[in-house]
XYZ file of C-alpha atoms in Angstrom:
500
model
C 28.554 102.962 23.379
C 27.856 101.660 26.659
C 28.099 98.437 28.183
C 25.760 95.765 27.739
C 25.563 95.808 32.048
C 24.862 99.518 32.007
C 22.091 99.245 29.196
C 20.291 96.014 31.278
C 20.455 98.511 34.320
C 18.962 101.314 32.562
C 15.971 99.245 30.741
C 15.017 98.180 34.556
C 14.654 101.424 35.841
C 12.995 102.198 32.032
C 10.514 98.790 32.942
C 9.752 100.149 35.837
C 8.651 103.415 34.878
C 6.429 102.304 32.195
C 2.459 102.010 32.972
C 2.083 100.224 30.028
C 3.446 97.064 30.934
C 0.486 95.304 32.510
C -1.328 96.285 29.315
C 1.039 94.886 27.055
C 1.095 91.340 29.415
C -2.417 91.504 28.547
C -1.685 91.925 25.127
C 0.781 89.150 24.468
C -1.683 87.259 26.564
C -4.592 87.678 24.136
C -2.571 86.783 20.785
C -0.738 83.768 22.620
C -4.805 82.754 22.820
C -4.789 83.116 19.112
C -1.896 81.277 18.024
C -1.438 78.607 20.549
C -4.965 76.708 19.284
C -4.065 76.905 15.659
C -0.785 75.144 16.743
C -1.974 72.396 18.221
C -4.480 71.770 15.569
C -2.043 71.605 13.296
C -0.404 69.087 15.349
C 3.163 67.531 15.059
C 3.553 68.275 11.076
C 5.735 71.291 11.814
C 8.897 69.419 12.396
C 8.253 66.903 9.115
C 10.190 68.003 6.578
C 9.241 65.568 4.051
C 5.751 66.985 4.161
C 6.426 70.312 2.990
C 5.867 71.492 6.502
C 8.163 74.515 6.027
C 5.635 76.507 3.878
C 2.641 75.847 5.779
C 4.450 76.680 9.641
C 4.941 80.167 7.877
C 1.202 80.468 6.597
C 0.246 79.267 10.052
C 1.586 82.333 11.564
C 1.145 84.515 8.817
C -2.585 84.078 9.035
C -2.408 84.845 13.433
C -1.120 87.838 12.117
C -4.301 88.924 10.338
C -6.071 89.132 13.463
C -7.481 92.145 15.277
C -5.834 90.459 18.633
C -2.380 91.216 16.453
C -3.393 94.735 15.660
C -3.772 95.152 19.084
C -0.436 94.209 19.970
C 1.527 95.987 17.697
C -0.590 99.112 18.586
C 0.734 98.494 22.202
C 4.256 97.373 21.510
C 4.423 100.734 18.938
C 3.475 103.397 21.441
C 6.212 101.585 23.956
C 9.238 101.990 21.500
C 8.650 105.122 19.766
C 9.522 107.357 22.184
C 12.503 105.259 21.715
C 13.311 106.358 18.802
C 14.805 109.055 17.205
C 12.702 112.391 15.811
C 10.626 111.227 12.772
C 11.706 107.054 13.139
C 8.662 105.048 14.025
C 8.372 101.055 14.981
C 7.317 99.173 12.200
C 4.684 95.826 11.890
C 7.601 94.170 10.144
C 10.147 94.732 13.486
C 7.138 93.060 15.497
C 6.624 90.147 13.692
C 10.459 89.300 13.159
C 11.019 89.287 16.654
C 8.117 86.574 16.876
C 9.808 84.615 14.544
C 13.294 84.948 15.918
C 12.258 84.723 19.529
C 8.595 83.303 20.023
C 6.934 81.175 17.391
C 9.686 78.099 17.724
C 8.459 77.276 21.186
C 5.277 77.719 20.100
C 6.023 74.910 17.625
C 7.537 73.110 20.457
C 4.643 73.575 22.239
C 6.384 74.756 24.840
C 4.349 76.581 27.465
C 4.894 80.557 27.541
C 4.589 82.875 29.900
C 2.861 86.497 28.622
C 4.634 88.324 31.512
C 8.079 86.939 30.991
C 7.689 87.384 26.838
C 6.533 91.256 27.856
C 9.269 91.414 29.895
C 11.929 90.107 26.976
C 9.924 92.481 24.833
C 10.731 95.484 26.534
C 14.505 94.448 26.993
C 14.848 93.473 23.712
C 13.560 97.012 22.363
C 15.634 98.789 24.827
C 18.852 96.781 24.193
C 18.863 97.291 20.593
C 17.909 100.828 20.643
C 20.831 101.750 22.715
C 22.902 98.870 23.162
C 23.701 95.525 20.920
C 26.144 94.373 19.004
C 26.460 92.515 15.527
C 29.348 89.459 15.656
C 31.169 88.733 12.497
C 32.616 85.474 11.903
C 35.250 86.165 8.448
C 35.945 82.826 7.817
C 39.930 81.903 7.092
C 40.388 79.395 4.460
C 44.193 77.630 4.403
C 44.822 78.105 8.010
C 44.694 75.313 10.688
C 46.112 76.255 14.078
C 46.996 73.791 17.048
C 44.852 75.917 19.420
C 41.038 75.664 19.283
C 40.315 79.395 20.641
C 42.529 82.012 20.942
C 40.838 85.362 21.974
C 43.195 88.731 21.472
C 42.401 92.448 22.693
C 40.048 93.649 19.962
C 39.143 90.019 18.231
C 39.142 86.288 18.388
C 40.730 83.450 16.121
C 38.546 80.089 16.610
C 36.523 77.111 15.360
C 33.040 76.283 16.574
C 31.003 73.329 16.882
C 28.145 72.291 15.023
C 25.338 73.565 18.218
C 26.809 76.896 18.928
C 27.312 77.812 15.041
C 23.379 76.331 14.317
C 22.477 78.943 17.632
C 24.876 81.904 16.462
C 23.665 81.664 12.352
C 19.775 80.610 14.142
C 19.759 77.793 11.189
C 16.390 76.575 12.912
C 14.332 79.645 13.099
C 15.757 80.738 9.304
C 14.873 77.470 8.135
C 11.426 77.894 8.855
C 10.694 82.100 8.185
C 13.801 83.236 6.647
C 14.856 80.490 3.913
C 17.353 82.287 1.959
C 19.301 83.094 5.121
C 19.727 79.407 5.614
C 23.586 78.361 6.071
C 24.483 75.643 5.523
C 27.372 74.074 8.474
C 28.600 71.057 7.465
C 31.351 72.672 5.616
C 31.669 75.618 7.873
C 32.898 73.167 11.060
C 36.230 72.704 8.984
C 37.839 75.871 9.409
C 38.896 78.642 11.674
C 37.224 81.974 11.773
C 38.360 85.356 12.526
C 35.752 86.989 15.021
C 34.548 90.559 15.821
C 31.659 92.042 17.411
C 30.723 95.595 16.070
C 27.858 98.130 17.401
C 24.957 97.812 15.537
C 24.893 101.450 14.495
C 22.055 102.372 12.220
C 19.672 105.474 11.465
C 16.927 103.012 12.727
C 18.000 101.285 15.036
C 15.367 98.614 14.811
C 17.064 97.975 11.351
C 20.074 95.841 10.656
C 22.336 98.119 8.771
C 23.625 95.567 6.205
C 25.238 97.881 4.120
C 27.728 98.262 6.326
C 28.741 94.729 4.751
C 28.011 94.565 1.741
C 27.047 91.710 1.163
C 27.790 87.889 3.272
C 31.193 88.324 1.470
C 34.222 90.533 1.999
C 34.891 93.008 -1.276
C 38.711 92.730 -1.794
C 39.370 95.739 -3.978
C 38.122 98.974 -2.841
C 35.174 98.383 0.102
C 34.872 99.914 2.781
C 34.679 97.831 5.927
C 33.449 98.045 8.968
C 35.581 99.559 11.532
C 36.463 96.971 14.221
C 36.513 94.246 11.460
C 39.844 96.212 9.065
C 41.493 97.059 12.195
C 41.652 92.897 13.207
C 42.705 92.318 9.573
C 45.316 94.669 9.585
C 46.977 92.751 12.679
C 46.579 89.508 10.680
C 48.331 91.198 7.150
C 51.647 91.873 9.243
C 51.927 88.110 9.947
C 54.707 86.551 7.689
C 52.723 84.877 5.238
C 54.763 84.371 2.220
C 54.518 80.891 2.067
C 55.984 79.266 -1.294
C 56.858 75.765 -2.363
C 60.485 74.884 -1.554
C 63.514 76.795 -3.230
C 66.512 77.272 -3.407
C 66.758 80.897 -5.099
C 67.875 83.659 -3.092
C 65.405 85.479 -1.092
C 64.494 88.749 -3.822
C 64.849 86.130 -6.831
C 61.162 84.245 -6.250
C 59.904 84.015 -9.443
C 57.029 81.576 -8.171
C 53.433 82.416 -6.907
C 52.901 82.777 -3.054
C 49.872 81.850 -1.697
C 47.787 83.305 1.149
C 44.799 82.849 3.508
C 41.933 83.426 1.840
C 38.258 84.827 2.911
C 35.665 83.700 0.679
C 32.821 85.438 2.741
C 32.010 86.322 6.358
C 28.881 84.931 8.558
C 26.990 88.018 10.013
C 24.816 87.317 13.040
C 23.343 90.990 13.644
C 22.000 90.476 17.368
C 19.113 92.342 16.904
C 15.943 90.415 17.138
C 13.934 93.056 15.272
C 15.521 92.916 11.876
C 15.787 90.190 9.102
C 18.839 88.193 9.355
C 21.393 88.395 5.794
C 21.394 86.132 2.915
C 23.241 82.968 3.701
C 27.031 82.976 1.873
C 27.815 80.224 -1.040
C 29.722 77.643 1.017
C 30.465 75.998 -2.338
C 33.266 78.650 -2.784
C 35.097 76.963 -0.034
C 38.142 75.041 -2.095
C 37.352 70.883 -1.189
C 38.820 67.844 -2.487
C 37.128 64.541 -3.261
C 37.992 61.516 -1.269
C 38.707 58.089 -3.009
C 38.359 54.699 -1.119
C 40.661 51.756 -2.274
C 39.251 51.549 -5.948
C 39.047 54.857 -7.012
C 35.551 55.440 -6.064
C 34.476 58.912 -4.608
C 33.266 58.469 -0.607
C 33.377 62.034 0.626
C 34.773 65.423 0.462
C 37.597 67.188 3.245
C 39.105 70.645 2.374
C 42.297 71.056 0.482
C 45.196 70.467 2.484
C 46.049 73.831 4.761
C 48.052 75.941 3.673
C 49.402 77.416 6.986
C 49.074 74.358 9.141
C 50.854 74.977 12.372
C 51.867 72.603 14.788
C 51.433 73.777 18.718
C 55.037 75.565 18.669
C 54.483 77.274 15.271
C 50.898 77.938 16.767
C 52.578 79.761 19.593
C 55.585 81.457 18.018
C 52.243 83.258 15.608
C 50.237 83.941 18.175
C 52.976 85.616 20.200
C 53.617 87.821 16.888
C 49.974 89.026 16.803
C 49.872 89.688 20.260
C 52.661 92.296 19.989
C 51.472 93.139 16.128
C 48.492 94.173 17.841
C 50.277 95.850 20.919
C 51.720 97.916 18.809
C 48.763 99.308 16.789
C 47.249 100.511 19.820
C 50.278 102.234 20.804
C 50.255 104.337 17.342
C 46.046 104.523 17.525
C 46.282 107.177 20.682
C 49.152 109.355 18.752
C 47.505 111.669 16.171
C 51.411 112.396 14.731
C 51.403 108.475 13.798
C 48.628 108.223 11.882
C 50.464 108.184 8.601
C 50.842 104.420 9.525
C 47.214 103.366 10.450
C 46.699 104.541 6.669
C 49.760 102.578 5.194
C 48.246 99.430 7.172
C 44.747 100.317 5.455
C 46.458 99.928 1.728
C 48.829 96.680 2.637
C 45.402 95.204 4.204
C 44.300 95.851 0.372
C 47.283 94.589 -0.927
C 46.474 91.322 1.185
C 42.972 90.786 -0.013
C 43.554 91.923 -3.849
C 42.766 88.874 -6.145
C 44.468 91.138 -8.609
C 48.200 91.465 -9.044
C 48.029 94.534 -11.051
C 46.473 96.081 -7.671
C 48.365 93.948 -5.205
C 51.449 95.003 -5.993
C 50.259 98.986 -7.015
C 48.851 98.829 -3.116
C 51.906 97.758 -1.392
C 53.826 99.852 -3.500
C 51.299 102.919 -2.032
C 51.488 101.570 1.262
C 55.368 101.948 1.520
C 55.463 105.452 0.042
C 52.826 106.264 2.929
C 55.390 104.890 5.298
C 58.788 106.273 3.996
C 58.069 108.746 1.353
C 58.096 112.260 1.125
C 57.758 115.078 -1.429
C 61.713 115.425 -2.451
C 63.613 115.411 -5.421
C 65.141 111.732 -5.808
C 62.701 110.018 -4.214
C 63.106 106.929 -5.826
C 66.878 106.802 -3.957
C 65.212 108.176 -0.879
C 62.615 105.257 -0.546
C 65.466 102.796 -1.439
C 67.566 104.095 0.956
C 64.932 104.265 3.606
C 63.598 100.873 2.588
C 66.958 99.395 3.262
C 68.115 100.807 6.142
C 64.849 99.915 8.102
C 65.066 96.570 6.811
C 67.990 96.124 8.435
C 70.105 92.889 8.809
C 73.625 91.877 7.186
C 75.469 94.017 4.460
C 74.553 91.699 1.853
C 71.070 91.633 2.523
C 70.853 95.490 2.786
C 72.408 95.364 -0.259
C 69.874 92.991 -1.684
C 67.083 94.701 -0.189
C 67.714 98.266 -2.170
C 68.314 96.005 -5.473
C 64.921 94.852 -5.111
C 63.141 97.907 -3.840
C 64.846 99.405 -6.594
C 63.885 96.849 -9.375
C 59.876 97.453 -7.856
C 59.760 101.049 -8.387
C 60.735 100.685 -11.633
C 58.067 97.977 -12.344
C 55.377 100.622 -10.452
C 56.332 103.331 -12.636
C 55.996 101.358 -16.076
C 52.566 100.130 -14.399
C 50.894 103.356 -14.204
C 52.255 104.538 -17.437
C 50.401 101.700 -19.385
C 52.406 98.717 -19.090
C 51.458 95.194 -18.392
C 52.529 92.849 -15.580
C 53.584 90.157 -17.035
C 53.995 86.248 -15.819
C 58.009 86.754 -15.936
C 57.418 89.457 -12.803
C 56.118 87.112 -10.405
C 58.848 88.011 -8.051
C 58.026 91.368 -8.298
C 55.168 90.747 -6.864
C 56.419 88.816 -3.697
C 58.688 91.413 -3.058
C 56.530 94.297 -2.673
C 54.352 92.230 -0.170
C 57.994 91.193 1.388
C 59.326 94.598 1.513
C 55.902 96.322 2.840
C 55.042 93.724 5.252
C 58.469 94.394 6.880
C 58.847 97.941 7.083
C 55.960 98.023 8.532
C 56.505 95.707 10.974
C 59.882 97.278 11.982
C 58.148 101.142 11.607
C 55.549 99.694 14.350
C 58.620 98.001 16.722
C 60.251 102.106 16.206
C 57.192 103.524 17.329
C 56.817 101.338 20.415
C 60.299 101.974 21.205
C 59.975 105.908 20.635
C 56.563 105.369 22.933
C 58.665 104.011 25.491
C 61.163 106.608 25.232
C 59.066 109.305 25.464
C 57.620 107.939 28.720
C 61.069 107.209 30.752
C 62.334 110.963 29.496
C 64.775 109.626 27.208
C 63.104 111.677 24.517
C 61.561 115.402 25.099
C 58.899 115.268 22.907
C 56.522 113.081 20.411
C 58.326 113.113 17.265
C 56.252 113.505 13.895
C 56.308 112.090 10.857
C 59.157 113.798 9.279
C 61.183 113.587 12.400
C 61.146 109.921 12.216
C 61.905 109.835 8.459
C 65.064 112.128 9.445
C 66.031 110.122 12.628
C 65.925 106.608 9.416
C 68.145 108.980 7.266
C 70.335 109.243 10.144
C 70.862 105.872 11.449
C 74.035 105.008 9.240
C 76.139 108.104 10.532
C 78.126 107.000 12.803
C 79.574 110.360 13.441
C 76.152 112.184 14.513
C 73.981 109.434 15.674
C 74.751 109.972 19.395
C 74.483 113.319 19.066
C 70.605 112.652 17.999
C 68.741 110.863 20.627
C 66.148 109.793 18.575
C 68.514 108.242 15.548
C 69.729 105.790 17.937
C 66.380 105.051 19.834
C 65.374 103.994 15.837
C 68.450 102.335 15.201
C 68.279 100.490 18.457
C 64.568 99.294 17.461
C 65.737 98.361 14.110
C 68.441 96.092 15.166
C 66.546 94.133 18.248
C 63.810 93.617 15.571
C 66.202 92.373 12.773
């Protein structure tokens, strides 16, 4: 995909080349005649509510659009963009007449004066822009987390709150509210929280159509959906962030027997950035979890969002944001390496794990996602996993120790679970150790990888290793007698203990 620079470059030289561009001035020219009459008669009513002005600014249009001054447009605008498109797509009356809505008819309600040139000009951009260029930006909204920082932008995504104008502009709440009612959001409750951002080519088979199936639907699906691309690969950086929060305890760290709570995405906000197209349905911001609030005598004044989960002060703010810097570091390393895709795969089913509102599933996924990381097809695998499991883990004696009791004690619980059994309330700690236990070997199986990527570069190593040469180098890190005779056992070893 090229850049947004390159494509504006291109569509000049494109502009320039066209004859048809006086024609279509003319065009524009001749509707704007048409509608810009019927505005002013109907005067300043447009922009009173109360009078059921909503309807009738639609009608208004709807009925310019009748005209044999329209026809003539679209006939123009038509034979401009089809050669545009792909063999056997053709521009559609609809894509016309959304891009009035979405970028002419609210100045024309404004009465603001327009310019048929400059509007043929846009035009022609526009259509060349969002057949080869534009991007859709995805706001997944993160309920439970409040960070210290307003805006923090990473390599492939951004964390960050917006204000009441520049969500209204992104979501086009004016412009919906007027053509596109169900697409309406609402923002009063949307200015509360933080939102995870991503822009994403607006691939589609037309490209003049907003491919919405890539989403689904407003809201994320947190069993088995597929999502888009750039989106799961920002949401896999957040899943390796230590989130298992409980309340306060004093049980040992594998002995949790209480619920841990996460960050939660109700839905996502989908601006598609393609003029042409209808925008989504608006999400239910109702699912958002609020509170009532009570003035001195009990009586209800207002509403503010349950108290944050993860509220982090400026250092705890920095201390996270420093992990998904490196979190995400990391990834990239492993993304160029074809040998180390086993672990883009195992992120894929903890990032399941982390947005299953089942625990049946939750646990079954990060059960799936360590076996992607440390299994193999061996006799004793159970031991081999536990082993594995422990020895990246890493830290004191006791807490290996601990470590293969639990891992141990989750197998077990995975194996009655797909041979019928039922999870019951007593296994709640079963469940916060397999998110535990996944979340940290593969945090420690991306700080190996890094550290093997480094290797490889200064010479210290020969060769990429594979999958099964890193499982051997883990099997090898406790044998003290043949570890420095096996360069890349103590490269893993070394990661393992800087990251402990």
């Amino acid at each position: 995909m090229r850049s947004a620079l390159t494509a504006t470059a291109d569509h000049k030289t494109w502009q320039r080349n066209s004859n048809r561009m006086d024609t279509l001035t003319d065009a524009i020219g001749a509707y704007l005649k048409i509608v810009t009459p019927r505005v002013v008669q109907f005067g300043d009513q447009p922009f009173k509510a109360a009078l059921n002005g909503i309807y009738r600014q639609q009608d208004l249009f709807e009925q310019c659009e009748t005209t044999q001054n329209w026809r003539d447009l679209f006939a123009k605008v038509k034979a401009l963009a089809d050669p545009e498109l792909p063999k056997g797509l053709g521009f559609h009356e609809a894509r016309l007449k959304n891009w009035f809505r979405r970028s002419v008819y609210l100045d024309c309600l404004r009465q603001t004066p327009l310019d048929a040139a400059q509007l043929a000009a846009r035009l022609t951009r526009d259509i060349y822009v969002t057949v080869h260029h534009h991007e859709v930006t995805v706001l997944a909204l993160l309920e439970g987390l409040e960070l210290a920082t307003s805006r923090l932008t990473f390599r492939d995504f951004e964390i960050r709150r917006f204000s009441e104008e520049d969500l209204k502009t992104l979501l086009e709440v004016e412009v919906n509210s007027i053509f596109f009612p169900r697409a309406v959001t609402t923002t009063h409750r949307l200015l509360d929280h933080f939102y995870l951002v991503v822009r994403i080519p607006g691939e589609s088979e037309d490209p003049f159509e907003f491919a919405w199936r890539r989403f689904v639907s407003p809201s994320i699906e947190h069993q088995y959906s597929e999502l888009p691309n750039e989106l799961e690969k920002a949401l896999r950086v957040l899943a390796l962030w230590n989130w298992n929060f409980v309340a306060d305890t004093d049980a040992p760290e594998f002995e949790l027997d209480e619920e841990w709570y996460k960050p939660k995405i109700p839905f996502t906000l989908v601006a598609s950035g393609n003029p042409f197209s209808s925008p989504i349905d608006a999400p239910n911001v109702n699912a958002l979890f609020y509170e009532p609030i009570f003035d001195g005598s009990e009586n209800e004044i207002g509403e503010r969002p349950a108290r944050s989960t993860y509220e982090f002060a400026a250092e705890r703010t920095t201390v996270w944001e420093r992990s998904v810097r490196e979190y995400e570091a990391n990834i990239h390393v492993i993304s160029s390496r074809t040998e180390w895709r086993f672990v883009e795969h195992a992120l894929g089913m903890m990032l399941k794990a982390w947005l299953s509102e089942s625990s049946f599933e939750e646990l079954l996924w990060n059960v799936t996602a360590l076996e992607s990381l440390l299994g193999e097809d061996v006799n004793g695998l159970t031991t081999v996993l536990a082993n594995r499991t422990r020895d990246i883990c890493g830290g004191t004696n006791a807490r290996k120790k601990a470590v293969r009791k639990a891992f141990s004690e989750l197998y077990d619980v995975r194996c009655d679970l797909v041979h019928g059994a039922v999870l019951g309330s007593t296994r709640k700690r079963h469940i916060f150790n397999a998110r535990i236990l996944t979340r940290e070997v593969a945090e420690r199986m991306l700080a190996i990888l890094s550290e093997i990527a480094d290797a490889v570069e200064s010479g210290r190593l020969p060769v990429v290793p594979d999958r099964a040469d890193i499982l051997e180098a883990i099997d090898r890190v406790n044998a003290k007698k043949s570890i420095e005779l096996y360069p890349l056992a103590k490269v893993v070893k070394d990661a393992i203990e800087r990251s402990s």
